[in-house]
Coordinates of C-alpha atoms and ligand atoms in Angstrom, one line a residue:
Chain V
M1 CA 179.7 77.2 341.2
S2 CA 175.8 77.1 341.1
D3 CA 173.9 80.0 340.9
R4 CA 171.5 78.5 343.2
G5 CA 173.6 79.8 345.8
S6 CA 172.7 83.2 345.2
K7 CA 168.8 82.6 343.8
I8 CA 168.5 81.5 347.5
D9 CA 170.3 84.6 348.8
E10 CA 167.7 86.7 346.4
F11 CA 164.4 84.9 347.8
I12 CA 165.7 85.2 351.6
K13 CA 165.9 88.6 350.6
L14 CA 162.8 88.9 349.2
F15 CA 161.1 87.4 352.1
L16 CA 162.8 89.6 355.0
N17 CA 161.9 92.9 352.9
A18 CA 158.3 91.6 353.3
I19 CA 158.7 90.9 356.9
E20 CA 160.4 94.5 357.2
V21 CA 157.3 96.3 355.4
E22 CA 154.9 94.4 357.9
K23 CA 156.5 94.9 361.0
S24 CA 156.3 98.8 360.2
R25 CA 152.7 98.4 359.0
R26 CA 151.5 96.5 362.1
G27 CA 153.7 96.3 364.2
L28 CA 154.4 92.3 363.9
P29 CA 156.6 90.3 362.0
L30 CA 153.8 87.9 361.3
I31 CA 153.5 85.9 357.8
T32 CA 150.5 84.0 356.2
D33 CA 151.5 80.5 355.2
E34 CA 151.6 80.0 351.1
K35 CA 149.7 76.6 351.6
T36 CA 147.3 76.9 355.0
N37 CA 147.0 80.9 355.0
D38 CA 147.8 80.1 358.8
P39 CA 149.7 82.7 360.4
L40 CA 153.1 82.0 361.3
F41 CA 155.5 84.6 363.6
F42 CA 158.8 84.8 361.8
D43 CA 161.7 84.6 364.7
Q44 CA 163.3 87.6 365.5
R45 CA 166.5 85.9 366.7
E46 CA 169.3 84.5 364.3
L47 CA 171.7 82.3 365.5
R48 CA 175.1 81.4 363.4
L49 CA 176.4 78.3 364.2
R50 CA 180.4 77.5 363.8
Y51 CA 182.8 75.1 366.0
L52 CA 186.1 75.4 367.1
L53 CA 187.0 71.5 366.9
P54 CA 190.3 70.6 368.8
I55 CA 192.8 68.8 366.4
K56 CA 195.9 68.5 368.9
G57 CA 195.7 64.8 368.4
I58 CA 195.4 64.7 365.1
E59 CA 197.7 67.5 364.2
D60 CA 200.2 65.3 361.7
F61 CA 197.1 64.7 359.5
F62 CA 196.9 67.9 358.9
E63 CA 200.4 68.7 358.1
G64 CA 200.2 65.8 356.1
L65 CA 197.6 67.5 354.0
V66 CA 200.0 70.4 353.5
K67 CA 202.7 68.3 352.1
G68 CA 200.5 66.7 349.9
E69 CA 199.5 63.6 351.4
V70 CA 196.4 61.9 353.5
R71 CA 197.6 60.0 356.4
Y72 CA 196.0 57.0 359.0
T73 CA 197.1 56.4 361.9
R74 CA 198.3 52.6 363.1
C75 CA 198.5 51.2 367.1
K76 CA 202.0 50.3 368.1
R77 CA 200.7 47.4 370.1
C78 CA 197.9 45.7 368.2
G79 CA 198.7 46.5 364.4
R80 CA 194.9 48.2 364.0
K81 CA 195.1 50.9 360.9
Y82 CA 192.8 53.6 361.3
F83 CA 191.1 56.2 358.6
P84 CA 189.7 58.7 359.6
P85 CA 192.9 59.1 362.0
Q86 CA 192.6 59.0 365.6
P87 CA 195.3 59.1 368.4
D88 CA 193.3 56.7 370.4
C89 CA 193.0 53.0 369.5
S90 CA 190.0 51.5 370.1
S91 CA 190.8 48.1 370.1
C92 CA 193.1 48.4 373.3
G93 CA 192.8 51.3 374.8
T94 CA 196.1 52.7 374.3
R95 CA 197.7 56.1 373.3
E96 CA 200.5 54.7 371.2
M97 CA 199.8 55.3 367.6
E98 CA 202.5 56.1 364.6
W99 CA 201.5 58.2 361.1
M100 CA 201.7 56.6 358.2
R101 CA 200.9 57.7 354.4
I102 CA 198.2 56.0 352.5
E103 CA 199.8 55.2 349.2
G104 CA 197.9 52.4 347.7
T105 CA 194.9 52.5 344.8
G106 CA 191.5 52.1 346.3
E107 CA 188.3 50.6 345.0
L108 CA 184.9 52.1 344.6
L109 CA 182.7 50.2 346.9
T110 CA 179.9 52.5 345.9
F111 CA 178.7 55.9 344.7
S112 CA 176.1 58.7 344.5
K113 CA 175.4 62.2 343.5
V114 CA 173.6 65.0 346.0
V115 CA 171.3 66.7 343.7
V116 CA 169.6 68.5 347.0
K117 CA 172.3 70.1 349.2
P118 CA 172.4 71.6 352.9
T119 CA 172.5 74.9 353.3
S120 CA 176.2 75.5 353.6
Y121 CA 176.3 73.5 350.7
L122 CA 174.1 75.3 348.4
H123 CA 176.7 77.2 346.3
Y124 CA 178.2 74.3 345.4
D125 CA 176.5 71.8 341.5
D126 CA 175.9 68.8 342.5
Y127 CA 178.8 66.6 344.0
I128 CA 179.7 63.2 344.0
V129 CA 180.4 60.9 347.2
G130 CA 181.6 57.7 347.4
V131 CA 183.7 54.9 349.7
A132 CA 186.3 53.1 348.3
R133 CA 188.4 50.4 350.2
F134 CA 192.2 50.9 350.6
P135 CA 194.8 48.2 350.3
E136 CA 195.7 49.8 353.6
G137 CA 193.2 47.9 355.1
F138 CA 190.3 50.2 355.3
N139 CA 187.7 52.3 353.6
V140 CA 187.8 56.0 353.0
L141 CA 184.7 58.5 352.1
A142 CA 185.6 61.5 349.8
W143 CA 183.9 63.4 347.2
V144 CA 184.9 61.8 343.7
R145 CA 186.5 63.7 341.1
A146 CA 183.9 62.9 338.3
S147 CA 181.5 64.6 336.3
D148 CA 178.7 62.4 336.4
V149 CA 177.9 58.7 338.2
S150 CA 177.7 57.4 334.8
E151 CA 181.7 57.8 334.7
L152 CA 182.1 55.3 337.7
E153 CA 181.3 51.7 338.8
M154 CA 181.7 49.7 341.4
G155 CA 185.3 48.8 341.5
T156 CA 186.4 51.8 339.6
P157 CA 190.4 52.1 340.5
V158 CA 190.7 55.4 342.8
R159 CA 193.8 56.8 344.2
I160 CA 193.4 59.4 346.8
E161 CA 194.7 63.1 346.1
V162 CA 195.0 66.7 348.0
E163 CA 193.2 69.0 347.0
R164 CA 192.4 72.5 347.7
R165 CA 188.4 73.0 348.3
Q166 CA 187.3 76.1 346.3
P167 CA 185.8 78.7 347.2
E168 CA 186.3 78.2 351.2
N169 CA 190.3 78.0 350.1
Y170 CA 191.4 74.9 352.2
L171 CA 193.2 71.5 352.4
T172 CA 190.8 68.3 351.9
Y173 CA 191.0 65.1 349.9
V174 CA 189.4 63.7 346.7
L175 CA 188.8 60.0 345.4
V176 CA 190.3 60.2 341.7
P177 CA 189.4 57.6 339.5
T178 CA 192.7 56.4 337.3
K179 CA 192.6 54.5 334.2
L180 CA 194.0 51.2 334.5
G181 CA 197.4 50.5 334.8
D182 CA 198.2 54.0 335.3
Chain Q
M1 CA 160.5 38.9 383.6
E2 CA 157.1 40.7 383.8
S3 CA 156.8 43.0 380.2
A4 CA 155.3 46.6 380.0
A5 CA 151.9 46.9 379.0
V6 CA 150.4 49.7 376.4
I7 CA 147.1 50.7 378.3
G8 CA 146.2 54.0 376.0
V9 CA 147.9 55.8 372.5
G10 CA 147.2 59.0 371.0
I11 CA 148.3 60.3 367.5
T12 CA 147.8 63.3 365.6
R13 CA 147.3 63.4 362.0
Y14 CA 150.9 63.5 360.4
G15 CA 151.8 66.6 357.6
R16 CA 153.1 70.2 357.3
I17 CA 151.3 71.5 360.4
T18 CA 151.1 75.3 360.6
D19 CA 148.3 75.6 362.5
R20 CA 149.4 74.0 366.1
S21 CA 152.3 74.9 368.4
F22 CA 154.8 72.3 369.4
A23 CA 153.4 72.0 373.2
E24 CA 150.0 71.9 371.5
I25 CA 150.3 68.8 368.7
A26 CA 152.3 67.0 372.1
F27 CA 148.9 67.7 374.0
E28 CA 146.8 66.1 371.6
A29 CA 148.6 63.2 371.4
A30 CA 148.9 63.3 375.1
W31 CA 145.4 63.8 376.1
E32 CA 144.1 61.0 373.5
A33 CA 146.4 59.0 374.8
M34 CA 144.9 59.7 378.8
R35 CA 141.4 59.2 377.9
D36 CA 141.8 56.0 376.1
A37 CA 143.8 54.3 378.8
G38 CA 141.2 56.3 381.8
V39 CA 144.4 58.1 383.0
D40 CA 144.3 61.7 384.7
R41 CA 147.4 63.8 384.2
E42 CA 147.9 63.3 388.6
G43 CA 148.2 59.6 387.6
V44 CA 151.4 60.2 385.5
D45 CA 154.7 59.8 387.7
L46 CA 156.9 59.8 385.1
L47 CA 157.4 61.9 380.9
V48 CA 159.7 60.5 378.5
V49 CA 159.6 62.4 375.6
G50 CA 161.3 62.0 371.8
N51 CA 162.4 64.3 370.3
V52 CA 165.5 65.5 368.2
G53 CA 164.6 69.6 367.7
G54 CA 167.1 71.5 367.0
W55 CA 164.8 72.7 363.4
S56 CA 162.3 73.8 366.1
S57 CA 162.3 76.5 368.6
E58 CA 161.8 74.1 372.3
P59 CA 165.2 73.4 373.5
L60 CA 163.9 71.7 376.7
P61 CA 160.9 69.8 375.0
A62 CA 160.3 67.7 378.4
V63 CA 159.9 70.6 380.2
T64 CA 157.7 72.5 378.1
I65 CA 155.2 70.0 377.2
S66 CA 154.9 68.9 381.1
E67 CA 154.0 72.7 381.9
Y68 CA 151.2 72.6 379.4
L69 CA 149.4 69.1 379.6
G70 CA 149.1 70.1 383.3
L71 CA 151.4 67.2 384.6
D72 CA 152.2 67.4 388.4
G73 CA 155.9 68.4 388.0
N74 CA 156.8 64.3 388.2
G75 CA 160.2 63.1 386.8
S76 CA 160.6 64.2 382.8
M77 CA 163.5 64.1 379.9
R78 CA 163.8 64.2 376.6
V79 CA 165.7 60.5 375.1
E80 CA 167.6 61.1 371.9
A81 CA 168.5 58.3 369.5
A82 CA 167.9 60.1 366.2
C83 CA 165.0 59.1 364.3
A84 CA 164.7 56.2 366.5
S85 CA 164.2 58.5 369.6
G86 CA 160.7 57.3 369.8
S87 CA 161.5 53.5 370.5
A88 CA 164.2 55.1 372.6
A89 CA 161.8 57.1 374.6
I90 CA 159.4 53.7 374.6
K91 CA 162.2 51.5 376.5
V92 CA 163.3 54.1 378.8
A93 CA 159.5 54.3 380.2
A94 CA 159.0 50.2 379.6
D95 CA 161.9 49.7 382.0
A96 CA 160.9 52.6 384.3
V97 CA 157.6 50.5 384.8
T98 CA 158.9 47.1 385.0
S99 CA 161.8 47.6 387.4
G100 CA 158.8 49.5 389.4
Q101 CA 160.2 52.6 389.5
S102 CA 157.0 54.3 387.6
E103 CA 153.4 53.0 388.1
V104 CA 152.4 54.7 384.8
A105 CA 154.5 56.5 382.3
M106 CA 153.8 58.6 379.5
V107 CA 156.0 58.6 376.2
I108 CA 155.4 61.4 373.6
G109 CA 156.9 61.3 370.4
V110 CA 157.3 64.9 368.9
E111 CA 158.5 66.7 365.9
R112 CA 158.3 69.9 364.3
M113 CA 160.4 69.7 361.1
N114 CA 158.2 72.7 358.9
E115 CA 159.7 75.4 361.4
S116 CA 162.5 75.8 359.2
P117 CA 164.0 76.0 355.8
V118 CA 163.9 72.9 353.9
T119 CA 167.4 73.4 353.2
N120 CA 168.5 73.6 356.8
V121 CA 166.6 70.4 357.8
V122 CA 168.5 68.5 354.8
E123 CA 171.6 70.0 356.6
L124 CA 170.6 69.0 359.9
I125 CA 169.6 65.8 359.0
G126 CA 172.8 65.3 357.3
R127 CA 175.1 66.2 360.4
A128 CA 173.8 63.1 361.7
G129 CA 176.5 60.9 361.0
N130 CA 180.4 61.7 361.5
Y131 CA 180.2 65.4 361.9
F132 CA 184.1 65.8 360.9
W133 CA 185.1 63.7 358.6
E134 CA 181.6 63.1 356.4
F135 CA 179.7 66.2 356.6
E136 CA 182.2 69.2 357.5
N137 CA 184.0 68.2 354.3
F138 CA 181.7 66.1 351.7
G139 CA 177.8 67.6 352.5
L140 CA 176.8 63.9 353.0
T141 CA 172.9 64.4 353.5
F142 CA 170.7 62.0 354.4
P143 CA 169.2 60.6 351.4
A144 CA 172.5 60.3 349.8
Y145 CA 173.5 58.1 353.1
Y146 CA 171.0 55.5 351.7
A147 CA 171.6 55.7 348.2
L148 CA 175.1 54.4 348.8
Y149 CA 173.3 52.0 350.2
A150 CA 171.2 52.1 347.3
N151 CA 173.6 51.9 345.0
S152 CA 175.8 49.1 346.9
Y153 CA 172.7 47.0 347.0
M154 CA 171.8 46.7 343.4
Q155 CA 174.9 46.5 342.2
I156 CA 175.7 43.0 344.3
Y157 CA 171.8 41.8 344.2
G158 CA 170.9 43.0 340.4
A159 CA 167.5 44.9 341.8
K160 CA 166.6 47.4 339.6
E161 CA 165.5 51.8 340.4
E162 CA 161.6 50.1 339.3
D163 CA 161.7 47.2 342.2
L164 CA 162.5 49.9 344.9
A165 CA 159.9 51.8 343.7
E166 CA 157.6 49.2 344.6
V167 CA 157.8 50.0 348.4
A168 CA 156.7 53.5 347.7
V169 CA 153.5 52.0 345.6
K170 CA 152.8 50.0 348.5
N171 CA 152.9 52.5 351.5
H172 CA 151.5 55.2 349.6
Y173 CA 148.3 52.7 348.7
Y174 CA 148.2 52.1 352.9
G175 CA 148.4 55.7 353.3
S176 CA 145.4 56.6 351.2
L177 CA 143.5 54.6 354.0
N178 CA 145.0 56.2 356.6
P179 CA 143.4 59.4 357.9
K180 CA 146.1 60.2 359.4
A181 CA 148.7 60.5 356.5
Y182 CA 150.5 62.2 355.5
F183 CA 150.0 61.2 352.0
R184 CA 146.8 60.5 350.6
Q185 CA 146.9 59.7 346.8
R186 CA 148.5 56.7 345.8
V187 CA 151.6 56.4 343.1
T188 CA 152.6 53.9 340.2
V189 CA 156.2 52.8 339.3
D190 CA 156.1 55.2 336.4
D191 CA 155.4 58.0 339.2
V192 CA 157.7 57.1 341.1
M193 CA 160.4 56.5 338.2
K194 CA 159.6 60.0 336.5
S195 CA 160.3 62.0 340.4
R196 CA 163.6 64.2 340.3
Y197 CA 167.0 62.6 342.0
V198 CA 167.4 63.9 345.7
A199 CA 170.4 62.0 345.8
W200 CA 171.2 59.6 342.6
P201 CA 170.0 56.5 342.3
L202 CA 166.9 57.9 345.1
K203 CA 164.3 60.2 343.5
L204 CA 162.0 62.4 345.3
L205 CA 159.1 59.4 345.5
D206 CA 161.5 57.1 347.3
C207 CA 162.2 59.2 350.0
S208 CA 159.7 59.8 353.2
P209 CA 158.6 64.0 354.1
I210 CA 159.8 66.3 355.8
T211 CA 157.0 66.3 358.8
D212 CA 155.4 67.7 361.5
G213 CA 152.9 65.0 364.4
A214 CA 153.4 63.7 367.5
A215 CA 152.2 60.5 368.9
A216 CA 151.9 59.2 372.9
L217 CA 151.8 56.1 374.8
I218 CA 150.0 55.1 378.5
V219 CA 152.5 52.5 379.8
T220 CA 152.2 50.3 382.8
S221 CA 153.2 47.1 384.1
E222 CA 151.9 44.0 383.0
G223 CA 150.1 43.7 386.8
K224 CA 148.6 46.6 386.7
A225 CA 147.3 46.5 383.2
R226 CA 143.8 44.9 383.7
E227 CA 143.0 48.0 386.4
F228 CA 142.6 50.6 383.3
T229 CA 141.7 48.6 380.1
D230 CA 140.4 45.1 378.8
T231 CA 142.7 45.6 375.9
P232 CA 146.3 46.2 377.3
V233 CA 149.0 45.9 374.2
Y234 CA 152.1 43.9 376.1
I235 CA 156.1 44.6 375.4
R236 CA 157.5 41.9 375.5
S237 CA 161.0 43.0 374.2
I238 CA 162.7 45.9 372.6
G239 CA 166.0 44.7 371.3
T240 CA 168.8 47.6 370.4
G241 CA 172.0 48.0 368.4
T242 CA 174.3 50.6 367.7
G243 CA 176.6 51.0 364.7
T244 CA 179.8 52.6 363.6
S245 CA 179.5 56.4 363.3
N246 CA 181.4 56.5 360.2
I247 CA 179.4 54.6 357.5
S248 CA 183.2 54.2 356.2
R249 CA 183.8 51.7 358.9
R250 CA 181.2 49.3 357.8
D251 CA 182.0 45.9 356.4
D252 CA 179.8 46.1 354.1
L253 CA 176.9 48.7 352.4
L254 CA 174.1 46.1 351.9
G255 CA 172.5 45.6 355.2
F256 CA 172.8 47.1 359.2
D257 CA 174.5 45.1 361.8
A258 CA 173.0 47.2 364.2
V259 CA 169.6 46.2 363.1
R260 CA 170.4 42.3 362.8
K261 CA 171.9 42.7 366.5
A262 CA 168.5 44.2 367.8
A263 CA 166.7 41.7 365.7
R264 CA 168.4 38.9 367.6
E265 CA 167.9 40.1 371.0
A266 CA 164.4 40.7 370.5
Y267 CA 163.6 37.8 369.3
R268 CA 165.3 35.8 371.3
R269 CA 163.7 37.6 374.3
A270 CA 160.1 37.1 373.0
G271 CA 160.5 34.0 372.0
I272 CA 160.5 34.3 368.2
D273 CA 161.7 31.7 365.8
P274 CA 165.1 34.0 364.0
S275 CA 164.9 31.7 361.3
R276 CA 161.1 32.5 360.5
P277 CA 160.3 35.6 362.5
H278 CA 157.3 36.0 360.3
R279 CA 155.4 33.3 361.1
Q280 CA 154.8 34.2 364.7
I281 CA 154.0 38.3 363.9
D282 CA 150.9 39.2 362.2
L283 CA 152.4 42.5 361.1
A284 CA 155.6 45.0 361.0
L285 CA 156.3 48.7 360.8
V286 CA 159.2 49.0 359.5
H287 CA 161.6 52.0 359.2
D288 CA 161.2 53.3 355.8
C289 CA 162.9 56.6 355.8
F290 CA 163.8 55.5 351.8
T291 CA 162.4 52.5 350.0
I292 CA 165.6 50.6 349.7
A293 CA 165.5 51.2 353.6
E294 CA 162.1 48.9 353.8
V295 CA 163.9 46.4 351.4
M296 CA 166.7 46.5 353.7
A297 CA 164.7 45.7 357.0
Y298 CA 163.3 42.4 355.4
E299 CA 166.8 41.1 355.0
D300 CA 167.6 42.2 358.5
L301 CA 165.1 41.0 360.3
G302 CA 165.3 37.6 358.5
F303 CA 161.9 38.1 356.6
V304 CA 163.9 36.8 353.6
R305 CA 167.5 35.9 352.7
R306 CA 169.7 38.2 352.3
G307 CA 169.7 39.9 348.3
E308 CA 166.4 38.4 348.1
G309 CA 164.3 41.5 350.2
Y310 CA 163.3 43.4 346.6
M311 CA 161.4 40.2 345.7
L312 CA 159.2 40.4 348.3
V313 CA 157.7 43.4 347.9
K314 CA 157.6 42.9 344.0
E315 CA 155.4 39.8 344.7
H316 CA 152.9 41.8 347.0
Q317 CA 154.1 39.3 349.8
T318 CA 154.2 42.8 352.4
Y319 CA 150.7 43.6 351.6
I320 CA 147.9 42.3 353.7
G321 CA 147.3 38.7 352.7
G322 CA 151.1 38.0 352.1
I323 CA 153.5 36.2 354.4
V324 CA 153.6 39.5 356.4
P325 CA 151.9 42.9 355.8
V326 CA 154.5 45.8 356.2
N327 CA 153.5 49.4 357.4
T328 CA 149.8 48.8 357.1
D329 CA 149.2 52.7 358.4
G330 CA 151.7 53.8 354.9
G331 CA 155.4 53.9 356.6
L332 CA 157.2 56.5 356.8
K333 CA 157.1 57.2 353.4
A334 CA 153.3 57.9 352.8
K335 CA 152.1 58.8 356.7
G336 CA 155.2 60.4 357.4
H337 CA 158.2 61.0 359.3
P338 CA 158.6 62.9 362.4
I339 CA 161.8 61.8 363.7
G340 CA 161.2 61.8 367.5
A341 CA 157.6 60.7 366.6
T342 CA 158.1 58.1 364.5
G343 CA 158.8 55.4 366.8
V344 CA 156.0 56.2 368.9
G345 CA 153.5 56.4 366.0
M346 CA 154.5 52.9 364.9
A347 CA 153.4 51.7 368.5
V348 CA 150.2 53.2 368.3
E349 CA 149.8 51.4 364.8
V350 CA 150.7 48.0 366.1
V351 CA 148.3 48.8 369.5
K352 CA 145.2 49.8 367.1
Q353 CA 146.0 47.1 364.6
L354 CA 146.4 44.0 367.5
R355 CA 142.9 45.6 369.2
R356 CA 141.4 44.9 365.5
A357 CA 140.7 48.4 365.9
A358 CA 142.3 49.8 362.8
D359 CA 141.0 51.8 359.2
P360 CA 138.8 48.6 358.0
Q361 CA 140.3 48.3 354.5
R362 CA 143.8 47.9 355.9
Q363 CA 143.5 46.0 359.5
V364 CA 145.2 42.8 359.0
D365 CA 144.4 39.2 359.9
V366 CA 144.9 39.4 363.9
R367 CA 146.1 35.3 364.5
N368 CA 149.1 35.4 366.6
G369 CA 148.5 38.3 368.2
V370 CA 152.1 39.2 368.0
A371 CA 153.6 42.3 366.3
L372 CA 157.0 43.8 365.0
T373 CA 158.5 47.2 364.9
H374 CA 161.7 48.3 363.8
N375 CA 163.3 51.8 364.4
V376 CA 166.1 52.8 362.6
G377 CA 168.2 55.9 364.0
G378 CA 170.5 57.8 361.4
T379 CA 171.8 55.0 358.9
G380 CA 172.0 52.3 361.0
H381 CA 173.4 54.4 363.7
Y382 CA 170.5 53.4 366.0
A383 CA 168.6 50.1 365.9
Y384 CA 165.6 49.3 368.2
V385 CA 163.5 46.0 367.5
A386 CA 160.4 45.4 369.3
I387 CA 157.8 42.7 369.7
Y388 CA 154.3 43.8 370.9
S389 CA 151.7 40.9 371.9
I390 CA 148.1 41.0 373.2
Ligands
ZN401 ZN1 195.3 48.7 369.5

């Protein structure tokens, strides 16, 4: 776990305290921009966003995670395979899909290490994302279990595994490099 | 079919703007464009606003701007195509004037990204892929998306980080000559290489900055243009394309199918030879949100064969005097990238260049009287390629 998140919390706390001081002094939530000295009004309304996402059509995917499997869908009519899984076939417009488990060993197509992170990811250390091609016939984008990009190259064989992401403590999946011949 | 004509342009300086609000920067660009066109506010019958927002405070930007400009209460809308919102707004206005639905339309691209903390902006742009499968679980960021392309491109074609840095060197050079640009200082390959990683292998100086700014156009039909100005610039074609939401669903990570599609359509409708488009145009404004993006643009637009784009900038072929000058205003990289304003800002530069009214040291040689804009939303999610001519 990174301590960067807590440093930012500390910074925000100092900033908010300064605003409170200014409000009790003059009654205005105004701050002066550090670089330009221009006055700025600090918005007094804060909105926290979280969405509720319907997953009934792909509930099998989540049941698979609980069993340690990462599943995709295949159209019963035209055979097209989908990962991310979807309950509707974009090719033939039907909803007759079957669920399959990803079993093959994929190959890394590309990867990156994210250093500058979004607000909701600040509590993580730098993370490696990659895209791998699977023999089933689709690509998967996910984090790659490696401590640095120097351990990886194009074509590195990877398997897909279910992991419990911390600190949120929920199930998701990760690409895990395998030694050749594993 | 009749073309649309740009008869007036306006643009604010780009940068981190703390002294003017959302409506106030739109006002600057819009009134400059109206004065340039000789159109008064009662003469504008449609307002199309390119804006993404989320990081800034006005959720109904077209309405806010319409009131502040003193427009007559005619129709308006906000148009969203991520970083290509500005070009999408131009397309809506161009279609409206060529179909006769509108006589004089105003296009405004405007963005105020610095109203939110940097990490929130990183988050909101990072969410601009597939939300659940790429952001929710894996925290993709905009630089990371392009880094996946950069890594793939470098491994397959043998380009190096130093080669990508050449794009930053060129665009900062032109930025240094543009008083409206965010970054006015020149940089060297060494400066780029020494800047810290944002998303490996892309470094801070490979990235365009988080930017505030506004740009505006006044658009009418080809038939009416001469009633307003002696120097109209015509919009000959706008080609469009859409990529997959999940980047895992793309055949390769070396270029954008959506751009290739948009370019084919733009070239066909404007009579440009797709095998040598650069011979028929005097300049191109391309979407260099990251250095790799400009290299891929050269290839997707057909200026060079696939895998050879990085050589073009290395050999200075995209400076003025090369086979086609690219991003003579500093590009997104140095001029700045106020998301919704970017495509409109490109059009402003094209119009000034084709009128031979750009800043002297960066004025291109206008021989064909034709220019191209390439505006990409997200990571090849939306693509707009337009051909302009005098
Ligand atoms: Zn099907």
